[in-house]
Short mmCIF file of C-alpha atoms and ligand atoms in Angstrom, two decimals:
data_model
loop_
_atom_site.label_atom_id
_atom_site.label_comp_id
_atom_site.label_asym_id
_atom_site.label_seq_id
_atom_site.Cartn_x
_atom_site.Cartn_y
_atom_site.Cartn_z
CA UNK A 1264 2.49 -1.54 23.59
CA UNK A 1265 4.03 1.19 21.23
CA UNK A 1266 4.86 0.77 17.89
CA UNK A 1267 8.31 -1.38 17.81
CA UNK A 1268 7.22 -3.81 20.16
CA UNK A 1269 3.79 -4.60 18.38
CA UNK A 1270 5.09 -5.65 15.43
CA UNK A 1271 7.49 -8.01 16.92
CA UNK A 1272 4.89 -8.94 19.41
CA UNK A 1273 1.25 -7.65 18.46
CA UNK A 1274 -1.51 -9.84 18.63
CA UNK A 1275 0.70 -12.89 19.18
CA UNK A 1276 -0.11 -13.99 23.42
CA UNK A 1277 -0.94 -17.28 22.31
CA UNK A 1278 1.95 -19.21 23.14
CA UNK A 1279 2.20 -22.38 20.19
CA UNK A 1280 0.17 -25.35 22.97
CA UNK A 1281 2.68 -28.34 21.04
CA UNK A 1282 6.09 -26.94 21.57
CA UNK A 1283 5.90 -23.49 22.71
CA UNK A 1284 7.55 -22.35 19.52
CA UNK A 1285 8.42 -18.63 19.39
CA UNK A 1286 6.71 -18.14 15.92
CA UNK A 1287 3.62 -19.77 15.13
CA UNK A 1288 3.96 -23.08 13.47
CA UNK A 1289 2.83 -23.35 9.74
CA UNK A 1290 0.12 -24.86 10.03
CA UNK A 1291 -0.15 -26.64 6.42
CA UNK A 1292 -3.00 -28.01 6.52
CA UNK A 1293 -6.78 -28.07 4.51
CA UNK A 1294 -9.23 -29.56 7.46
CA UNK A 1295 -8.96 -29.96 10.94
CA UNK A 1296 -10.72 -33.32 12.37
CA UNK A 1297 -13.53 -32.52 14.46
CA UNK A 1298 -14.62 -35.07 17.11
CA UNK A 1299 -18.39 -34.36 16.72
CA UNK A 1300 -19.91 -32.14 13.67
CA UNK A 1301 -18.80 -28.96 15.03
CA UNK A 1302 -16.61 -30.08 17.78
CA UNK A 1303 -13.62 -28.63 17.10
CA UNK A 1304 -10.87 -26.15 18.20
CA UNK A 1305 -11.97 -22.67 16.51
CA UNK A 1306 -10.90 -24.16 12.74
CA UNK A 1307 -12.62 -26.41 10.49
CA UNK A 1308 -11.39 -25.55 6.99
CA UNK A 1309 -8.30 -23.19 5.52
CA UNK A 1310 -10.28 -21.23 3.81
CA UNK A 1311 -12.62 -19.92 6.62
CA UNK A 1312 -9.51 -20.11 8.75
CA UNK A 1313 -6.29 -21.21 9.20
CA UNK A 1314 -3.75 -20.58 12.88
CA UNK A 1315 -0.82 -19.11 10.82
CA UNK A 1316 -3.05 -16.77 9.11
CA UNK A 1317 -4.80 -15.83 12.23
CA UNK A 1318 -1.42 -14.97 14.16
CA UNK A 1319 -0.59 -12.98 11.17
CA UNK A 1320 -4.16 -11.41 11.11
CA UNK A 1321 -4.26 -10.21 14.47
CA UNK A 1322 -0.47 -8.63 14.20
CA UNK A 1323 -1.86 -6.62 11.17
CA UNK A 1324 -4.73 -5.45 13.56
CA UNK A 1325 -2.39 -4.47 16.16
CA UNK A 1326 0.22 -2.56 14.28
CA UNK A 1327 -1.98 -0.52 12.31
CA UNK A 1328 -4.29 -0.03 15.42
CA UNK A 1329 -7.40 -1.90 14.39
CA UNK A 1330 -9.33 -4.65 16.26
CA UNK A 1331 -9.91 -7.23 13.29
CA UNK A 1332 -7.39 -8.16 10.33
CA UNK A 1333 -7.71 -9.87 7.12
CA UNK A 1334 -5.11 -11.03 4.75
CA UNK A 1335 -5.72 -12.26 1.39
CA UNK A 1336 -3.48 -13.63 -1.75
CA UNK A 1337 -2.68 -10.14 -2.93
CA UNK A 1338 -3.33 -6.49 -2.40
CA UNK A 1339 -5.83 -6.88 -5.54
CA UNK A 1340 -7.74 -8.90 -3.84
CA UNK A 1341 -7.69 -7.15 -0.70
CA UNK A 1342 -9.37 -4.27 -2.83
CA UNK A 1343 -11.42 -6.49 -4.44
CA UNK A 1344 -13.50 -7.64 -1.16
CA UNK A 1345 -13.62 -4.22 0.27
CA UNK A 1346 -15.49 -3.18 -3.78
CA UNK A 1347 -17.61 -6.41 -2.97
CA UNK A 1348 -19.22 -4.42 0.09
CA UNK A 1349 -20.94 -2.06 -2.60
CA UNK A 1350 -24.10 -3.38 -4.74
CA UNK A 1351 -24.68 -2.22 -8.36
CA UNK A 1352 -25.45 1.59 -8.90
CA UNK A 1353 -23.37 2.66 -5.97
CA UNK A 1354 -20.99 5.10 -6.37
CA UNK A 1355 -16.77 5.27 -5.49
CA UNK A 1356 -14.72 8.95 -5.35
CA UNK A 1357 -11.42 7.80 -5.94
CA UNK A 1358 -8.09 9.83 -6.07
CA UNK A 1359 -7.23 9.95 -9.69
CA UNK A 1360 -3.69 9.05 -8.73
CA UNK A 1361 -3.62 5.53 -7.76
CA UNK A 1362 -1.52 2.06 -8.34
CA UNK A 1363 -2.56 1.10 -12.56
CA UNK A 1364 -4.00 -2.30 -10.96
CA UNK A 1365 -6.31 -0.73 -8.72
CA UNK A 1366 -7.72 1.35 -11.49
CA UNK A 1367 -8.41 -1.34 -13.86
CA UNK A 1368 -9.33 -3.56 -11.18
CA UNK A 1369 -12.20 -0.45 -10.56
CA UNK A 1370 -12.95 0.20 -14.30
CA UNK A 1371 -12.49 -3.23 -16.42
CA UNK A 1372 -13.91 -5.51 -13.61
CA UNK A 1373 -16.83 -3.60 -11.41
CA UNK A 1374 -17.89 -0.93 -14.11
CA UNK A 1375 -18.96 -3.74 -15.62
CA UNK A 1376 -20.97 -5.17 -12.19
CA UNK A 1377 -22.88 -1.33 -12.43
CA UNK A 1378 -20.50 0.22 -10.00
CA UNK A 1379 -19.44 4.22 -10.56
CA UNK A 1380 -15.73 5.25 -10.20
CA UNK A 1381 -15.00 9.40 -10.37
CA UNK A 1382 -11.28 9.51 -10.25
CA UNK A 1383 -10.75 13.07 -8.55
CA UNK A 1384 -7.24 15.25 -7.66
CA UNK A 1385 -7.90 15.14 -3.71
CA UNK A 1386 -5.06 17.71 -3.30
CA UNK A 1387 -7.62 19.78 -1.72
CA UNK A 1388 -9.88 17.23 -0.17
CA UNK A 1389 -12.81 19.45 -0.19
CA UNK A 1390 -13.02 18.67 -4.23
CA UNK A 1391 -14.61 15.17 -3.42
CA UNK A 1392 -17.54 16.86 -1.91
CA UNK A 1393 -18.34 17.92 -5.67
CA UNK A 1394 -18.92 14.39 -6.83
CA UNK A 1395 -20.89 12.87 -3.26
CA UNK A 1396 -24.22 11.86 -4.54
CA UNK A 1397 -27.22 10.27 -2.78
CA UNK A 1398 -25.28 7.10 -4.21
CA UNK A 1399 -21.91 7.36 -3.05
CA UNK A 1400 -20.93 4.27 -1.10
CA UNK A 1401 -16.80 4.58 -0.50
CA UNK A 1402 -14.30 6.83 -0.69
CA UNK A 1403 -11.42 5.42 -1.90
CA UNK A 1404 -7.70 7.10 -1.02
CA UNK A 1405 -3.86 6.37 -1.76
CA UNK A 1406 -1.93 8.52 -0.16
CA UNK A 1407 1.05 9.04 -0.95
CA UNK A 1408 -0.01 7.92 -4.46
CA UNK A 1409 1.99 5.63 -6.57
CA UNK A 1410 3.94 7.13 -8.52
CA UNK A 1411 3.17 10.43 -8.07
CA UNK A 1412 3.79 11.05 -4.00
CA UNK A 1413 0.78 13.43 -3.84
CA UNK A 1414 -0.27 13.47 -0.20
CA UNK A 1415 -3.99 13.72 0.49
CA UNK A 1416 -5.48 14.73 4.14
CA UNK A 1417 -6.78 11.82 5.34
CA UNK A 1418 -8.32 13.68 8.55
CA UNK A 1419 -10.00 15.87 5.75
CA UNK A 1420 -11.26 12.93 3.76
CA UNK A 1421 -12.45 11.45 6.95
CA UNK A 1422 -14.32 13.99 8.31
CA UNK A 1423 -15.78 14.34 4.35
CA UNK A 1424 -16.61 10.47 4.63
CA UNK A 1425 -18.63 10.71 8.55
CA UNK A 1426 -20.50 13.80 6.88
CA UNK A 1427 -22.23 12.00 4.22
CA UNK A 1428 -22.29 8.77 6.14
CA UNK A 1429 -20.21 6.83 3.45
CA UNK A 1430 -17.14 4.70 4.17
CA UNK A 1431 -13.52 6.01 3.42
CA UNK A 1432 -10.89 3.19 2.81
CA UNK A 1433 -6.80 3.86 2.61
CA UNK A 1434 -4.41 2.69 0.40
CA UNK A 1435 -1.44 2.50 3.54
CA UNK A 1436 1.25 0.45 1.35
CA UNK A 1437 3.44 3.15 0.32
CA UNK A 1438 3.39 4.82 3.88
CA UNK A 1439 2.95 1.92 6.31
CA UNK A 1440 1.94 1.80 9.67
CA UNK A 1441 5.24 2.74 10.89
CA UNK A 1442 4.77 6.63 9.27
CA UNK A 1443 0.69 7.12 9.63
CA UNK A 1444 -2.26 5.17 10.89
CA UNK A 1445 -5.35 6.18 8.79
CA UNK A 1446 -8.13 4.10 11.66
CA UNK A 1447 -6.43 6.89 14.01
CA UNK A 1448 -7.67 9.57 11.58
CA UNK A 1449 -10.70 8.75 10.86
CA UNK A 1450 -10.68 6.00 8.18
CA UNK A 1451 -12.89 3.26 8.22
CA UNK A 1452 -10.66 0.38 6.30
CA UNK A 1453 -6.89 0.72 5.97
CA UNK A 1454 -5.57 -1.50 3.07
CA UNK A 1455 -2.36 -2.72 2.22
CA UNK A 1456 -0.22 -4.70 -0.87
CA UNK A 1457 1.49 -6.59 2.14
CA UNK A 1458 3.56 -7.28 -1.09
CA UNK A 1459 5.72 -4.73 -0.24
CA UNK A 1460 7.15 -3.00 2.94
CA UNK A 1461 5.04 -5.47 5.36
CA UNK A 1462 6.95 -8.76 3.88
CA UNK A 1463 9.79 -6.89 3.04
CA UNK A 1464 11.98 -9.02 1.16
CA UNK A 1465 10.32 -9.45 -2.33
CA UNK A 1466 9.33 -12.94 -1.38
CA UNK A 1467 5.65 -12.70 -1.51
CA UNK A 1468 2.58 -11.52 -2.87
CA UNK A 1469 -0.18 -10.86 0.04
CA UNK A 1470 -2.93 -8.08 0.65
CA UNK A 1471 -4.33 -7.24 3.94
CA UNK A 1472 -6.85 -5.07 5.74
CA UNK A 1473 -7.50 -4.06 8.70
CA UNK A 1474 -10.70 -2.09 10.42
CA UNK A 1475 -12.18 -1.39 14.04
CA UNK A 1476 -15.71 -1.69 13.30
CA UNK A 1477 -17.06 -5.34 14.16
CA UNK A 1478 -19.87 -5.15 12.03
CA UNK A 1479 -17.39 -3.96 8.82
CA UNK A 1480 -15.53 -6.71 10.19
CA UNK A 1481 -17.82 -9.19 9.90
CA UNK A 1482 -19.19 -8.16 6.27
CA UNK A 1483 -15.45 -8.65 5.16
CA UNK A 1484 -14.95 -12.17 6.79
CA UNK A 1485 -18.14 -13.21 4.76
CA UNK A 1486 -16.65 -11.88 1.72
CA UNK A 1487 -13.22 -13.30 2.34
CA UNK A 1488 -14.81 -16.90 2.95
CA UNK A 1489 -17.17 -16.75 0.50
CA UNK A 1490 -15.18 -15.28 -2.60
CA UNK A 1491 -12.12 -17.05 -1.20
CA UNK A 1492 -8.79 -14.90 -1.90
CA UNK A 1493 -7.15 -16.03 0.77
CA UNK A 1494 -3.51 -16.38 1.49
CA UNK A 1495 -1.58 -19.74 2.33
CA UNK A 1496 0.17 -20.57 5.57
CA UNK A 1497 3.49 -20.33 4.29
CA UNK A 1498 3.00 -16.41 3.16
CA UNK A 1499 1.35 -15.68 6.26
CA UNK A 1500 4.30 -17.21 8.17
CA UNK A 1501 6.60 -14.83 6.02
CA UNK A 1502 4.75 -11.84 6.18
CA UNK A 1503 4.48 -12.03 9.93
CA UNK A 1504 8.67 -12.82 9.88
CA UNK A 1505 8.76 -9.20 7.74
CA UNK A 1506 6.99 -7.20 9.75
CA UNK A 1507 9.13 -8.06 12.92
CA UNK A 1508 11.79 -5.82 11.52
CA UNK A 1509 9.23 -3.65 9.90
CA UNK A 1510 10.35 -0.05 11.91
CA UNK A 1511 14.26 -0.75 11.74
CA UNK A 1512 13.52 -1.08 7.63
CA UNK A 1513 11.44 1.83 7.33
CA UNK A 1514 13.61 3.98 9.48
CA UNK A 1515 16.74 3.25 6.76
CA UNK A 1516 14.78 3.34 4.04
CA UNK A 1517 13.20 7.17 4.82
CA UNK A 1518 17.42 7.84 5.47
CA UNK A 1519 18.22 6.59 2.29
CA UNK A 1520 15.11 7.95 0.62
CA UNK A 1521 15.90 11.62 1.92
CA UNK A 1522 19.37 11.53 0.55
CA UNK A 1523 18.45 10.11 -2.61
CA UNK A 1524 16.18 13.04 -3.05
CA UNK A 1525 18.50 15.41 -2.19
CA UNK A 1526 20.99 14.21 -4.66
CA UNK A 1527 18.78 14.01 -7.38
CA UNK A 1528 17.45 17.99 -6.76
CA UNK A 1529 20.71 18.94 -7.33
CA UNK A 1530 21.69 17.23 -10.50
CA UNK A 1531 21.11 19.48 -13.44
CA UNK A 1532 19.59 16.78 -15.49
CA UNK A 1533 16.72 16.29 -13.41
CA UNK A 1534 13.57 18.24 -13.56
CA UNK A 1535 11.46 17.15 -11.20
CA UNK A 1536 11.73 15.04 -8.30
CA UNK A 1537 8.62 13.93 -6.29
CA UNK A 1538 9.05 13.47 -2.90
CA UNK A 1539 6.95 14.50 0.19
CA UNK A 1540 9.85 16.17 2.61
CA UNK A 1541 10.64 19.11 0.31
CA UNK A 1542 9.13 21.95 1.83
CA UNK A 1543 7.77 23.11 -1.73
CA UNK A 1544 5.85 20.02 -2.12
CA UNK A 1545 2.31 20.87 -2.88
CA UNK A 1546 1.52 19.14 0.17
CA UNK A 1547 4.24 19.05 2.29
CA UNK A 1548 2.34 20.63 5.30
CA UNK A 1549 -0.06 18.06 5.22
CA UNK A 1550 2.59 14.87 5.01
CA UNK A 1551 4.69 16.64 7.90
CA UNK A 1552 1.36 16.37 9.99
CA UNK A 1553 0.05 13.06 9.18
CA UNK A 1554 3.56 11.35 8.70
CA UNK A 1555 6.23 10.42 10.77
CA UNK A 1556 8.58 10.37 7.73
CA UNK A 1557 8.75 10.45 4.09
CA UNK A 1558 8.87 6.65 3.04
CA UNK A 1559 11.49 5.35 0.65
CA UNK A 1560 9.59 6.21 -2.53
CA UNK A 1561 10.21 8.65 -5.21
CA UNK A 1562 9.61 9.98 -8.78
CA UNK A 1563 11.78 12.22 -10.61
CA UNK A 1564 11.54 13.74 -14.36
CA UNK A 1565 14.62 14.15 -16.64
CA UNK A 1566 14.99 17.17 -18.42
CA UNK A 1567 13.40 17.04 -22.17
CA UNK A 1568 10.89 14.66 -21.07
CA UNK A 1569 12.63 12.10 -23.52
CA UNK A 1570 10.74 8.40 -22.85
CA UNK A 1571 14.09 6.80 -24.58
CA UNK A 1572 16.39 8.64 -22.39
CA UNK A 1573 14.18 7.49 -19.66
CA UNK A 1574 14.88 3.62 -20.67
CA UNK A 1575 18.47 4.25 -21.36
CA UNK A 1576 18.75 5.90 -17.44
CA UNK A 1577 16.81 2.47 -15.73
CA UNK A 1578 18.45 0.03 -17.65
CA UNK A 1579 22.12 1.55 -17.00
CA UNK A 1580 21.30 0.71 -13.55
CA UNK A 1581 23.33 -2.01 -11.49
CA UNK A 1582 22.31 -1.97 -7.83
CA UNK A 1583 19.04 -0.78 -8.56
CA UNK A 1584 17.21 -3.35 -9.96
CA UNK A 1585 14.94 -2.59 -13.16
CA UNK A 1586 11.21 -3.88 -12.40
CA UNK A 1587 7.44 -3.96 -10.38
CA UNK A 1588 6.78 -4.10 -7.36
CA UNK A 1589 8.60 -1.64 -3.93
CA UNK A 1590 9.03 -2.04 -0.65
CA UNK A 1591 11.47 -4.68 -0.52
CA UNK A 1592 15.44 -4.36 1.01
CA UNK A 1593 16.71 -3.85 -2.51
CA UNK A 1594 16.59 -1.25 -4.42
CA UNK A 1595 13.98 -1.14 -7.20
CA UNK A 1596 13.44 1.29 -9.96
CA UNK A 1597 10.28 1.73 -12.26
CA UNK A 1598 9.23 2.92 -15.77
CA UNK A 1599 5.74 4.12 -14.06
CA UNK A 1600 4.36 4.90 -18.10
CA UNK A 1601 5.47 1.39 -19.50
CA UNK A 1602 5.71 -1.22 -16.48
CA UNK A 1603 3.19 -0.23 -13.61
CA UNK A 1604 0.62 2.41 -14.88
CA UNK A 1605 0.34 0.67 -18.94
CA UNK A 1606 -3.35 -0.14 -18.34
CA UNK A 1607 -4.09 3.63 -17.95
CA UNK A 1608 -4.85 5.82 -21.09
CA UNK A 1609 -1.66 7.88 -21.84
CA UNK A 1610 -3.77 11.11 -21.84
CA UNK A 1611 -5.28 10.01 -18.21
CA UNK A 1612 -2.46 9.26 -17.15
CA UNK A 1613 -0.33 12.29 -18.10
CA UNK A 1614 -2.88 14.38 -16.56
CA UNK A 1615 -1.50 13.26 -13.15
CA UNK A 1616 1.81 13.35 -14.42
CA UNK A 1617 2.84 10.31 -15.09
CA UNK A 1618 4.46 11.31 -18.01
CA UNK A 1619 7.31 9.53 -20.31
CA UNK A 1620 10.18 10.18 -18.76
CA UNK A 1621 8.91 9.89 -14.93
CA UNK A 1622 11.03 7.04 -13.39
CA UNK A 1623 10.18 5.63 -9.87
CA UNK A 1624 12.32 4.42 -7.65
CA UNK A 1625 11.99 2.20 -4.33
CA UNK A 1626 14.75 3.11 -2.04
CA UNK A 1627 15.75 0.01 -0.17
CA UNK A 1628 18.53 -0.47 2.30
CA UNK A 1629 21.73 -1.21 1.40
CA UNK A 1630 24.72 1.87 1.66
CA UNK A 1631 23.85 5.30 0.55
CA UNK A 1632 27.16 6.04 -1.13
CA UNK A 1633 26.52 2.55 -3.13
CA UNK A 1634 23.02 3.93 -4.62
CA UNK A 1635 23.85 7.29 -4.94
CA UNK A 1636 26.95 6.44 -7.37
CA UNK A 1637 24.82 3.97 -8.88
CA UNK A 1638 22.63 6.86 -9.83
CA UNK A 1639 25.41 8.90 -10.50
CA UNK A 1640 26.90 6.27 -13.53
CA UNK A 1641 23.26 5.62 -15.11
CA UNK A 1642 22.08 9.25 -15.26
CA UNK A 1643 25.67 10.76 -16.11
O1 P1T B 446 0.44 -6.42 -6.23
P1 P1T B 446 -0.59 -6.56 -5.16
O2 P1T B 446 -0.09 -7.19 -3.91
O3 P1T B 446 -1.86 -7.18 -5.65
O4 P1T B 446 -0.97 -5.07 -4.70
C1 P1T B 446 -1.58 -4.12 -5.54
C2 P1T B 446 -1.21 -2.73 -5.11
C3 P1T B 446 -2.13 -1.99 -4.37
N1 P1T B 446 -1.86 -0.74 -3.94
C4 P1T B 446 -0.68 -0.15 -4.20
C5 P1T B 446 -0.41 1.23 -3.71
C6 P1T B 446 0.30 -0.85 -4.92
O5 P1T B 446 1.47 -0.24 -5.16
C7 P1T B 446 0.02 -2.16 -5.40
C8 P1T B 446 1.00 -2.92 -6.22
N2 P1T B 446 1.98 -2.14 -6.81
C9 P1T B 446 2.97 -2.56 -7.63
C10 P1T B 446 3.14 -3.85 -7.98
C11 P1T B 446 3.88 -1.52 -8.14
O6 P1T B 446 4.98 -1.85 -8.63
O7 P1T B 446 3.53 -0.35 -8.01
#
C-alpha cells in the first residue's frame, strides 16, 4: 500500500465480527468476560488492551512504516515510557531545540531519577559524537524543532546512534509521516504528540510511538501496561478518524505554509522568518532530502526584537487563533518565549533563538488570501 491508502486503510483488515462496521466500534469498555481464567478473545482489561486502541495502534504502525504501535494519553507520556527504557546513570544527547515540555519533562522529572540530559545544536550531527560516553543510552531528536524549524539529519544521527550501539528516538510531530519516515532512516523509535497533525482537529490530546524492533516493542508494551498512560477508546476512535484525511491536510497546509512564508520575507517589518524551504536555510539541503515538504509551521522575528510589539502583533489576530498547541485545521499562532517554551531559562532559551519577539505560527487550512490579510491587519 503507499502512503494515501494506509492511512485510510493501514492496519485495519479486521472487518468489525458484530456488524461489519466500516470504523471500528468504540469499544467502551474496562473488562472483557472470560469464560475460563484466561479464556478469552485477545483482551482482558483496557489498560493492557483495548480493540479501538489496537485498530488505531496498528494504523500508526503502518503509516509511519513500523511493525508495532503504541498510543498513550499524550505525547508527554509517550516520551515518558520511551525515558523509562533507561536506568539511573544513563546518559541522553538531546537537540537543545526541543518542545519546553519535553525539556522539563527530561530535567525536572528524570534528572531527578539519576538520568543525564546534554542538550546539543545537532545542526551538524557529527557534534553529538562529542558528548557519547560509555553511558549514553538514547539519542533523542526533534526535527524540525519547535519553534525554531532547525532540521537535523536523521540518516546522520542514525548512523551516529548504530555506531555506538545506543538507541536514537524522533520527535515526528511537526513533520509527520506524510513528509519523512525516521524507521526508514535509521531511527529506532519514531514519536509523536498525536495531539496535533495525526488528530487534526484540536479535539484531543494523544501520544504515540511506533518502532520495528519486536524486542523494543515488547519493553514498551511492559512499560505502557505497567506505568499505565494509556489513551481511552473514544480518542483512539478520533485519532484514527484524523489520520484518514491526514495527506489531503498536510498537502494544504505545506501550500498555505509556503505562501505564508513568502509573504512574511517580504514585509519590511519582519526580520527573520524560520522556515525549512528557503534555500538559505541553514539546513535546507538536508530538509529537501529527508522531506517531502516543508510542514505548515513557522517562526518569524519582528524587527527591534520588541516582546510588547510581539503581544500587540498575536493578539491583533482574528483568524489566527492566539494559543498552544499546532497541527490542527485552524490556524494557530504562538508566543514561543511566554506560552510554549516558559519552563526554559530565558538565557537557554535565547541561545537557540527563541527570543522575545519570535512568534510561531501553525498554518492550518482555511483560504490563503483569508490568512495572509489577517497577517497583513495585525502586523501593519
Ligand atoms: O502536548 P502533548 O500531546 O503531550 O505533546 C507534547 C509535545 C511533544 N513534542 C512536540 C514536538 C510537541 O510540539 C509537543 C506539544 N507541543 C505543544 C503543545 C506546542 O504548542 O508546541
Amino acid at each position: 500500500m503507499k502512503f494515501n491508502t494506509k492511512t485510510i486503510h493501514g492496519g485495519q483488515e479486521d472487518v468489525d465480527p458484530a456488524y461489519g462496521s466500516v470504523m471500528p466500534p468504540i469499544y467502551q469498555t474496562t473488562t472483557y468476560a472470560q469464560t475460563t481464567p484466561g479464556g478469552h478473545k485477545g483482551f482482558e482489561y483496557s489498560r493492557s488492551g483495548n480493540p479501538t486502541r489496537a485498530a488505531l495502534e496498528k494504523n500508526l504502525a503502518s503509516i509511519e512504516n513500523g511493525k508495532y504501535g503504541l498510543a498513550f494519553g499524550s505525547g508527554l507520556a509517550a516520551i515518558d515510557a520511551v525515558i523509562k527504557l533507561l536506568q539511573p546513570g544513563d546518559e541522553v544527547i538531546s537537540t537543545n531545540n526541543l518542545y519546553g515540555g519535553s525539556y522539563r519533562l527530561f530535567t525536572k522529572i528524570f534528572e531527578g531519577f539519576g538520568i543525564k540530559f546534554h542538550f546539543v545544536g545537532m545542526d551538524n550531527a557529527t557534534n553529538i559524537e562529542n558528548y557519547i560516553t560509555d553511558k549514553t543510552k538514547l539519542i533523542w531528536v526533534e526535527t524540525p524543532t519547535n519553534p525554531m524549524m532547525n532540521i537535523i539529519d536523521i540518516k546522520a544521527c542514525a548512523a551516529i546512534s548504530k555506531k555506538y550501539n545506543v538507541l536514537l528516538a524522533v520527535d515526528n510531530t511537526f513533520a509527520t509521516p506524510y513528509l519523512q519516515n525516521p524507521l526508514d532512516m535509521g531511527a529506532d523509535i519514531v514519536m509523536h504528540s498525536a495531539t496535533k497533525y495525526l488528530g487534526g482537529h484540536s479535539d484531543v490530546v494523544m501520544g504515540a510511538l511506533i518502532v520495528k524492533d519486536k524486542t523494543l516493542a515488547d519493553k514498551l508494551y511492559f512499560i505502557q501496561n505497567a506505568s499505565g498512560a494509556i489513551c481511552g477508546p473514544q480518542d483512539a476512535f478520533l485519532v484514527l478518524r484524523g489520520i484518514k484525511t491526514l495527506h489531503i491536510r498536510m498537502q494544504r497546509h505545506c501550500e498555505n505554509g509556503k505562501a505564508i512564508a513568502e509573504y512574511l520575507i517580504s514585509n519590511p517589518k519582519i526580520e527573520n522568518v524560520y522556515w525549512p524551504g528557503f534555500k538559505d536555510h541553514p539546513n535546507h539541503q538536508i530538509a529537501k532530502e529527508q522531506m517531502r515538504d516543508y510542514g505548515g509551521m513557522l517562526s518569524f522575528t519582528t524587527k527591534g526584537n520588541n516582546y510588547k510589539e510581539a503581544i500587540k502583533i498575536v493578539e491583533n489576530l482574528k483568524i489566527f487563533t492566539l494559543g498552544e498547541s499546532l497541527g490542527g485545521v485552524e490556524s494557530l499562532a504562538g508566543h514561543p518565549a511566554s506560552m510554549t517554551h516558559a519552563s526554559i531559562p530565558k538565557a537557554d532559551r535565547e541561545k537557540t533563538g527563541v527570543v522575545d519577539s519570535l512568534i510561531r505560527l501553525s498554518v492550518g487550512i482555511e483560504d490563503i488570501e483569508d490568512l495572509i490579510d489577517d497577517l497583513k491587519q495585525a502586523i501593519g
